[in-house]
Short mmCIF file of C-alpha atoms in Angstrom, two decimals:
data_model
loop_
_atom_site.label_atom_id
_atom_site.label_comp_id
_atom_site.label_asym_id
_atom_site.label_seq_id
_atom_site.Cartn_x
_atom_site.Cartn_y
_atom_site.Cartn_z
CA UNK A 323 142.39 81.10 156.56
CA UNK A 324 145.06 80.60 158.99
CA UNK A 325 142.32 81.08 162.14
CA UNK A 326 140.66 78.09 160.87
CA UNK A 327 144.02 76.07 159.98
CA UNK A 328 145.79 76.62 162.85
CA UNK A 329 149.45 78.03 161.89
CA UNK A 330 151.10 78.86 165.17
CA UNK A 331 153.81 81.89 166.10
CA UNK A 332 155.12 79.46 168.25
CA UNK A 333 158.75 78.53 166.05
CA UNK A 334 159.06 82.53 165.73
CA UNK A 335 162.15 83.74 166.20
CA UNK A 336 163.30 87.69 166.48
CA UNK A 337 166.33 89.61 166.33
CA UNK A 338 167.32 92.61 168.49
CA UNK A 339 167.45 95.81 166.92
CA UNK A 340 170.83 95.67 165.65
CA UNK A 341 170.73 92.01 164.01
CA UNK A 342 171.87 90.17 167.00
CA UNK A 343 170.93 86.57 167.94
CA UNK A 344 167.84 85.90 167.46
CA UNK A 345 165.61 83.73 170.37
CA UNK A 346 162.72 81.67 169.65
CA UNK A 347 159.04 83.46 170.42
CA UNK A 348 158.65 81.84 173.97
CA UNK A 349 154.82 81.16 175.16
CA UNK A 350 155.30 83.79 177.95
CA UNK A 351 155.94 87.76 177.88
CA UNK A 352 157.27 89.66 180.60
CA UNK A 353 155.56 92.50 180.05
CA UNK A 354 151.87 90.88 180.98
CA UNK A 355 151.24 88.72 177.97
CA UNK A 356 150.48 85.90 179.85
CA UNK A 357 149.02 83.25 178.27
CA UNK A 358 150.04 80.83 176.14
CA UNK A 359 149.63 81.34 171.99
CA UNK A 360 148.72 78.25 170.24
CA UNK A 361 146.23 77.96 167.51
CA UNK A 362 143.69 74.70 168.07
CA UNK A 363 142.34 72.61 165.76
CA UNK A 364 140.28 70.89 168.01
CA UNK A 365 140.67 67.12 169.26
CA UNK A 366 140.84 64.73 167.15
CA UNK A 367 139.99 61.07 167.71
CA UNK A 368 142.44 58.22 167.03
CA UNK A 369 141.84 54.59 166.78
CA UNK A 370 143.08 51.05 165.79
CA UNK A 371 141.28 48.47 164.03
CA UNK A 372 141.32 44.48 164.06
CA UNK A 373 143.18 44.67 161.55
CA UNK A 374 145.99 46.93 162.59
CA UNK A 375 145.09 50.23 160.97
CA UNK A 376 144.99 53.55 162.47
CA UNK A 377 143.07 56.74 161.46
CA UNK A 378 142.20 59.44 163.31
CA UNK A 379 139.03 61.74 162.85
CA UNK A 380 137.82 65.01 164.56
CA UNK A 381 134.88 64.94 166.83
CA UNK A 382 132.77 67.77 164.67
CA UNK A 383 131.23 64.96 162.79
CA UNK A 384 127.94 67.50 161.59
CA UNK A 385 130.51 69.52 159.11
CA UNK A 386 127.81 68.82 156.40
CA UNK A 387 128.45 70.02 152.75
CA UNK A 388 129.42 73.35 153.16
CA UNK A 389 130.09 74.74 150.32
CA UNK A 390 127.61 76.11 147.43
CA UNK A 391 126.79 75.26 143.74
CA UNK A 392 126.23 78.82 141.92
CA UNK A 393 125.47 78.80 138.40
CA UNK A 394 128.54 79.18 137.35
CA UNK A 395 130.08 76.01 138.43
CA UNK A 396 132.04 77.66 141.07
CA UNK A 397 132.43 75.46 144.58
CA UNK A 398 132.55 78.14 146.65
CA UNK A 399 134.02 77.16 150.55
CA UNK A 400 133.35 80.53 152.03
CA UNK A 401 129.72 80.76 151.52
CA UNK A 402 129.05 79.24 155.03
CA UNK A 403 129.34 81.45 158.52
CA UNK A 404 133.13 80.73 159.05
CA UNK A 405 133.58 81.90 155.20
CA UNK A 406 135.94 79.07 154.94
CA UNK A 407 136.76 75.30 154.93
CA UNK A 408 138.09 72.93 157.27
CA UNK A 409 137.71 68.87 156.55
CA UNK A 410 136.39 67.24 159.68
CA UNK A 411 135.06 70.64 161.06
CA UNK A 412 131.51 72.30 161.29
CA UNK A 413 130.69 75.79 160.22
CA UNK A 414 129.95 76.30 163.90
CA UNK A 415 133.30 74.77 165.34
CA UNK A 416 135.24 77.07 162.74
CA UNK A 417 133.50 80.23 164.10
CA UNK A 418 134.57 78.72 167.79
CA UNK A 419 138.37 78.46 166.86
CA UNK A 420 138.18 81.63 165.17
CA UNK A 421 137.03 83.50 168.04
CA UNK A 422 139.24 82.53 169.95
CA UNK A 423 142.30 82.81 168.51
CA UNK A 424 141.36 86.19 167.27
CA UNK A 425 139.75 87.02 170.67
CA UNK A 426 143.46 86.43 172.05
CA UNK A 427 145.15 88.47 169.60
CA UNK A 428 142.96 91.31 170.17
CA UNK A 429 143.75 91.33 174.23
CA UNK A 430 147.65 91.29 172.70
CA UNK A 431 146.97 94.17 170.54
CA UNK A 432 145.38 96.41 172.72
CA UNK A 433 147.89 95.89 174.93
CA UNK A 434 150.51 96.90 172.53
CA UNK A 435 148.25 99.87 171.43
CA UNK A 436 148.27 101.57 174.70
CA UNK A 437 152.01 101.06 174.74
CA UNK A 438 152.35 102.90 171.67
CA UNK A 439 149.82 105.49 172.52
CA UNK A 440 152.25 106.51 175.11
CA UNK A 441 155.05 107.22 173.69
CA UNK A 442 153.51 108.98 170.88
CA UNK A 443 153.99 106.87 168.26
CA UNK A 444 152.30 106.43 165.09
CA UNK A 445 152.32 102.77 164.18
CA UNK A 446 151.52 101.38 160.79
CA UNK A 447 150.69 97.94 159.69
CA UNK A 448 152.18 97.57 156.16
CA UNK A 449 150.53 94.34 154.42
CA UNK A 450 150.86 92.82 150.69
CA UNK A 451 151.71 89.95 148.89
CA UNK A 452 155.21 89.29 148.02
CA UNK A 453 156.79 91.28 145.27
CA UNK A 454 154.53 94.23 146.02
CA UNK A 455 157.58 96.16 146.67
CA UNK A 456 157.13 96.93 150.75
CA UNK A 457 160.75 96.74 151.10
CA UNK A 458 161.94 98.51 148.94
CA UNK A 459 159.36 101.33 149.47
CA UNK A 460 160.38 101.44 153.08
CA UNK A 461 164.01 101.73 152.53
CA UNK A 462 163.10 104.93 150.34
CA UNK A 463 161.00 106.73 152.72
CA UNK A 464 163.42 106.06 155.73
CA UNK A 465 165.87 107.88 153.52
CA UNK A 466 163.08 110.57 152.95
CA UNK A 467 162.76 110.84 156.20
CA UNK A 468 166.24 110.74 157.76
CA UNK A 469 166.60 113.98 159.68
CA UNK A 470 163.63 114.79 160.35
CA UNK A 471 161.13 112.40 161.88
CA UNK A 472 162.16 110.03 164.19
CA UNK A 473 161.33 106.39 162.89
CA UNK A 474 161.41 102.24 163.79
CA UNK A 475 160.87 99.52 162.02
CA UNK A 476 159.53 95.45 162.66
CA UNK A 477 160.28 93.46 159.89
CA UNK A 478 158.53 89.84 159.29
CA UNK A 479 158.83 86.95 157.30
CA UNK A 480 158.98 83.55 157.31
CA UNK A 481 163.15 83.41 156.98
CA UNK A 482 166.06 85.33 156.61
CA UNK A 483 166.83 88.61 157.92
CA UNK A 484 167.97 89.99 154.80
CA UNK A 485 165.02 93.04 154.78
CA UNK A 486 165.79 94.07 158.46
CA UNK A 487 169.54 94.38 157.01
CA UNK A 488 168.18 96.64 154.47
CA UNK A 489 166.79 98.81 156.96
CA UNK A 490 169.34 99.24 159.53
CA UNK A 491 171.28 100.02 156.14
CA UNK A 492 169.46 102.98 155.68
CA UNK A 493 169.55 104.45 159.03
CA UNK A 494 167.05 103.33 161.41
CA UNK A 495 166.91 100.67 163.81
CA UNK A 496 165.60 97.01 162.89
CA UNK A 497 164.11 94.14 164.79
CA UNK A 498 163.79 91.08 162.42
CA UNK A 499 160.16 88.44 163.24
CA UNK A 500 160.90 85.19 161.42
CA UNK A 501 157.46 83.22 161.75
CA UNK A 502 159.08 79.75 160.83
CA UNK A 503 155.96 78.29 158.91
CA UNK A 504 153.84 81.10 160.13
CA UNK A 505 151.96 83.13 157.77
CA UNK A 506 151.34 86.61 159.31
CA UNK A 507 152.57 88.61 162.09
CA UNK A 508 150.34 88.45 165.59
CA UNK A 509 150.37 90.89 168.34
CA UNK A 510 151.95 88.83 170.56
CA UNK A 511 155.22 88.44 168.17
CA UNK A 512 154.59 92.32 168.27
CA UNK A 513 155.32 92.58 171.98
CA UNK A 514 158.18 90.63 172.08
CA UNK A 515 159.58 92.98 169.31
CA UNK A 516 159.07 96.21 170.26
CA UNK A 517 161.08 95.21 174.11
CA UNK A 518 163.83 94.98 171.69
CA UNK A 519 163.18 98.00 169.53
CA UNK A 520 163.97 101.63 170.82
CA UNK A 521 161.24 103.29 169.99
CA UNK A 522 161.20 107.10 169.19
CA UNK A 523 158.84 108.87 171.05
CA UNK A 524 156.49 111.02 168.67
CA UNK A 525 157.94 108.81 165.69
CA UNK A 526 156.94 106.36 163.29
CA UNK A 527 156.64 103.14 163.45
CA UNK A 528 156.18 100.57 160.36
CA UNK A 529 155.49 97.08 160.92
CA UNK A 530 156.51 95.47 157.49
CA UNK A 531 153.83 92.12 157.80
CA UNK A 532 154.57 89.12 156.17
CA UNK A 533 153.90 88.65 152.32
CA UNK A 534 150.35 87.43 152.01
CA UNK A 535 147.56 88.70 150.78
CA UNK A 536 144.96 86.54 152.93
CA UNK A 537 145.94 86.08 156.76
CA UNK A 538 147.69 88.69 157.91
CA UNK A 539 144.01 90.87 157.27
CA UNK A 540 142.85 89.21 160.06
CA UNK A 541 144.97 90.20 162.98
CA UNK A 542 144.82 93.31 165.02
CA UNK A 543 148.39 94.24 166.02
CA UNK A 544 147.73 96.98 167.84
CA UNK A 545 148.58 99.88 164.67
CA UNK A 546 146.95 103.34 164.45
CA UNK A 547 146.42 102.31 160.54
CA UNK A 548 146.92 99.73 158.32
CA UNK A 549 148.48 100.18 154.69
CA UNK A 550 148.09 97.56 152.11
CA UNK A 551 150.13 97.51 148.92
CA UNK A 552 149.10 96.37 145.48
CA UNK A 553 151.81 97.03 142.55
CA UNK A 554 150.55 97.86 138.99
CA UNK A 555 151.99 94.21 137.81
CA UNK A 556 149.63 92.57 140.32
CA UNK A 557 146.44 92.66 138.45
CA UNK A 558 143.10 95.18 138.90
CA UNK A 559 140.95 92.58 140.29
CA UNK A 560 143.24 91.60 143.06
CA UNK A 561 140.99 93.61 145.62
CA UNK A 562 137.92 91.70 144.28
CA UNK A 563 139.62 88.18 144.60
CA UNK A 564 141.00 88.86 148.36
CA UNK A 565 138.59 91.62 149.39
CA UNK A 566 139.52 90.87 153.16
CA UNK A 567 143.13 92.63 153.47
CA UNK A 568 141.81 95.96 151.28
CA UNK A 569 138.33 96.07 153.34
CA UNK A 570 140.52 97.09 156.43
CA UNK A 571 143.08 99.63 154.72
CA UNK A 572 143.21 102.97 155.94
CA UNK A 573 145.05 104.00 152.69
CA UNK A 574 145.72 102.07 149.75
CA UNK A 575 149.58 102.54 148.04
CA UNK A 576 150.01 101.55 144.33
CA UNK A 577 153.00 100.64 144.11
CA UNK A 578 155.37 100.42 140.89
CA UNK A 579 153.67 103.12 139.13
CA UNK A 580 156.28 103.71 136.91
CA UNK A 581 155.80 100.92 135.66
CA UNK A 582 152.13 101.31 134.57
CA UNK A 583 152.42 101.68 130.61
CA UNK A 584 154.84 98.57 130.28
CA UNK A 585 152.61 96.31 132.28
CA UNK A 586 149.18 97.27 130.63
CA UNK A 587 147.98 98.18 133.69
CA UNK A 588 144.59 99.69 134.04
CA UNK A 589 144.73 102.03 136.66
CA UNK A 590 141.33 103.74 136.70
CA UNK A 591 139.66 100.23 137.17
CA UNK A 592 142.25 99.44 139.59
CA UNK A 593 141.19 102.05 141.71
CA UNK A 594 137.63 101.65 141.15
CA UNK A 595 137.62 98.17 142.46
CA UNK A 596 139.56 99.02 145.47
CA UNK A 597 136.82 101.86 146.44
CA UNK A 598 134.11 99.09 145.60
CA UNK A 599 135.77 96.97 148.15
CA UNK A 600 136.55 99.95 150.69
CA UNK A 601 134.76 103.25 149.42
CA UNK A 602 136.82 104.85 152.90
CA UNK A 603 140.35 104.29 152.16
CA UNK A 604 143.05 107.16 151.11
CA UNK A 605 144.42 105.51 147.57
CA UNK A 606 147.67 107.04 146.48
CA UNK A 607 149.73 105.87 143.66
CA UNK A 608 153.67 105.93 144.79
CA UNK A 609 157.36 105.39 142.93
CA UNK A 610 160.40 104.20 144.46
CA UNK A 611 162.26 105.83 142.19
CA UNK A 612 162.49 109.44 142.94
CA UNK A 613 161.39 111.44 145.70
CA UNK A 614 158.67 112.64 143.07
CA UNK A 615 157.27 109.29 143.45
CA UNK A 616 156.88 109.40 147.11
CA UNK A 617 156.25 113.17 148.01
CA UNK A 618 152.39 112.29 148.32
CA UNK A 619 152.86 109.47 150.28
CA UNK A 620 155.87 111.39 153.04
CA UNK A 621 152.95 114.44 152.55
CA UNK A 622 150.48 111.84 153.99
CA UNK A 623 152.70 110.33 156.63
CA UNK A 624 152.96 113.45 158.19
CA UNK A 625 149.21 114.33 158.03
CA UNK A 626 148.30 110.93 159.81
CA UNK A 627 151.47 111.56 162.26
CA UNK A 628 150.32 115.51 163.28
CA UNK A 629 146.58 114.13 163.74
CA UNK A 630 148.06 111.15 165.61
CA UNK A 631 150.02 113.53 167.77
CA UNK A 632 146.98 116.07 167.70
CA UNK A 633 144.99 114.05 168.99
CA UNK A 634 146.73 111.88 172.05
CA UNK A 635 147.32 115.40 173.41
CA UNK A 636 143.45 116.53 173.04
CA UNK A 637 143.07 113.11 175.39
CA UNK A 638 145.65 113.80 177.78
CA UNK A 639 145.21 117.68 178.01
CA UNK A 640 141.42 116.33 179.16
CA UNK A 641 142.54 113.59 181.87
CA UNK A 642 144.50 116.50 183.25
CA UNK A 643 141.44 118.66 183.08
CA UNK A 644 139.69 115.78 184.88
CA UNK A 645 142.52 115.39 187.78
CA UNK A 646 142.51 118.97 188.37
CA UNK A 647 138.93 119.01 188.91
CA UNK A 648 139.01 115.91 191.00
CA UNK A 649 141.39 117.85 193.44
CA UNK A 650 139.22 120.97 193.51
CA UNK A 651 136.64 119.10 194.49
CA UNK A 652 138.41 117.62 197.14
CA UNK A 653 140.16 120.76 198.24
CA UNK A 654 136.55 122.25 199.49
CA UNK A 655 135.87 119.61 201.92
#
């Protein structure tokens, strides 16, 4: 897990909306992100012996054996507390670095959720592994939705600009998040982006995260939902073997489905191991080909956008309830 490993945004670079140069992710924004955004490992020790070799060695000497034996065989690394593995680190140093890396991300995020909260946007977090057909699925529900909803899209990944090309191809504005070796998008690349995105008020925002089905589940970037994507080719027991990113999912897209018969795919267990994982999430079964394919999926868009919309003007209809009671009040002194 990349909060235990350390993979830094740092070497991010990101394009403005129209696929101009692109500037490295700097460790300052200037719209209050502040602080800097490295992930630690902790320090290491290095010394030289007598005889002129050098090895190094990190100070968490009590890591222990931290792993368990089941039945089975297995060696299973995220048994411990930090539910994962780091050589030269204790269960209770990985929890440490993992706080606070995440504890970071999550000032980021809210930051970039009340941002989005006021201009009325519904943003969603799109996550998969490669091949799962995000693109592609995007492209075809911008053109769905050309005319008459007002949309933006971030698009990451670790090189190339190629999908944010795609997009602006189909009609709505692009900023491109290269991550360099990074494995997920963070809230802070998030920040940077959107300063370069014009974002529509009332709209839609997708945030296309990078391909990967493990880290990206663990960082807040300040959405109103998060999607994940499985296609049919991908195997049913994909939501068993990386429970993490389909745990969070507000709604579940199948992806592919056309292509269920010639893949063998079993859908019904499919679906039953994603509810055993998350019994909450929406699970809809989509097409890129064909508006057939996607009419339940634009039909849910604009549920989640109306209750999005619904509801940030329940909240602001009662701070104005509040201010005009405030100056009653004050009007019968």
């Amino acid at each position: 897990m990349c909060t235990v490993c350390g993979c830094s945004g740092d070497g991010a670079t990101i394009s403005d909306a129209t696929g101009g140069h692109a500037h490295a992710h700097p460790h300052e924004h200037d719209h209050g992100h502040d602080e800097g955004h490295s992930h630690g490992h902790g320090e290491a020790h290095v010394h030289t012996h007598a005889d002129g070799t050098t090895h190094s060695h990190g100070h968490d000497h009590g890591h222990g054996h931290d792993h368990a034996h089941p039945a089975g065989g297995t060696l299973d690394y995220g048994a411990g507390p930090a539910r994962a593995h780091a050589p030269g680190l204790s269960q209770a140093r990985m929890v440490e670095i993992e706080t606070s890396i995440l504890a970071k991300n999550d000032d980021y995020a809210a930051r970039n959720r009340v941002r989005f909260e006021a201009g009325g946007l519904l943003a969603l977090n799109l996550l998969s592994g490669p091949g799962a057909g995000k693109t592609t699925l995007l492209v075809e529900t911008l053109k769905a939705l050309a005319g008459r909803l007002p949309t933006a899209v971030i698009e990451g990944d670790q090189q190339t600009d190629n999908d944010a090309a795609r997009i602006r191809a189909a009609g709505a504005p692009a900023v491109q998040i290269n991550t360099g070796k990074g494995c997920h998008l963070d809230a802070h690349m998030v920040g940077h982006a959107v300063e370069k995105l014009p974002l529509p008020p009332g709209g839609v925002l997708f945030i296309e995260n990078v391909g990967n089905l493990v880290c990206p589940a663990a960082f807040d970037l300040g959405e109103t939902k998060r999607v994940t994507l499985i296609s049919v080719a991908e195997g049913d027991d994909k939501p068993l073997k990386y429970p993490d990113i389909f745990e969070g999912a507000d709604l579940v897209l199948i992806t592919k489905a056309d292509l269920a018969p010639h893949v063998d795919a079993d859908m019904a267990q499919l679906e039953a191991n994603i509810r055993r994982v998350n019994p909450r999430a929406d699970i809809l079964r989509v097409s890129a080909r064909g508006e057939v394919g996607l009419s339940r999926w634009i039909s849910w868009l604009d549920k989640a956008r109306a209750e999005r919309l619904d509801a940030l003007a329940a909240a602001r209809e009662s701070e104005a309830q509040a201010l005009r009671a405030a100056m009653a009040v004050g009007g019968e002194r």
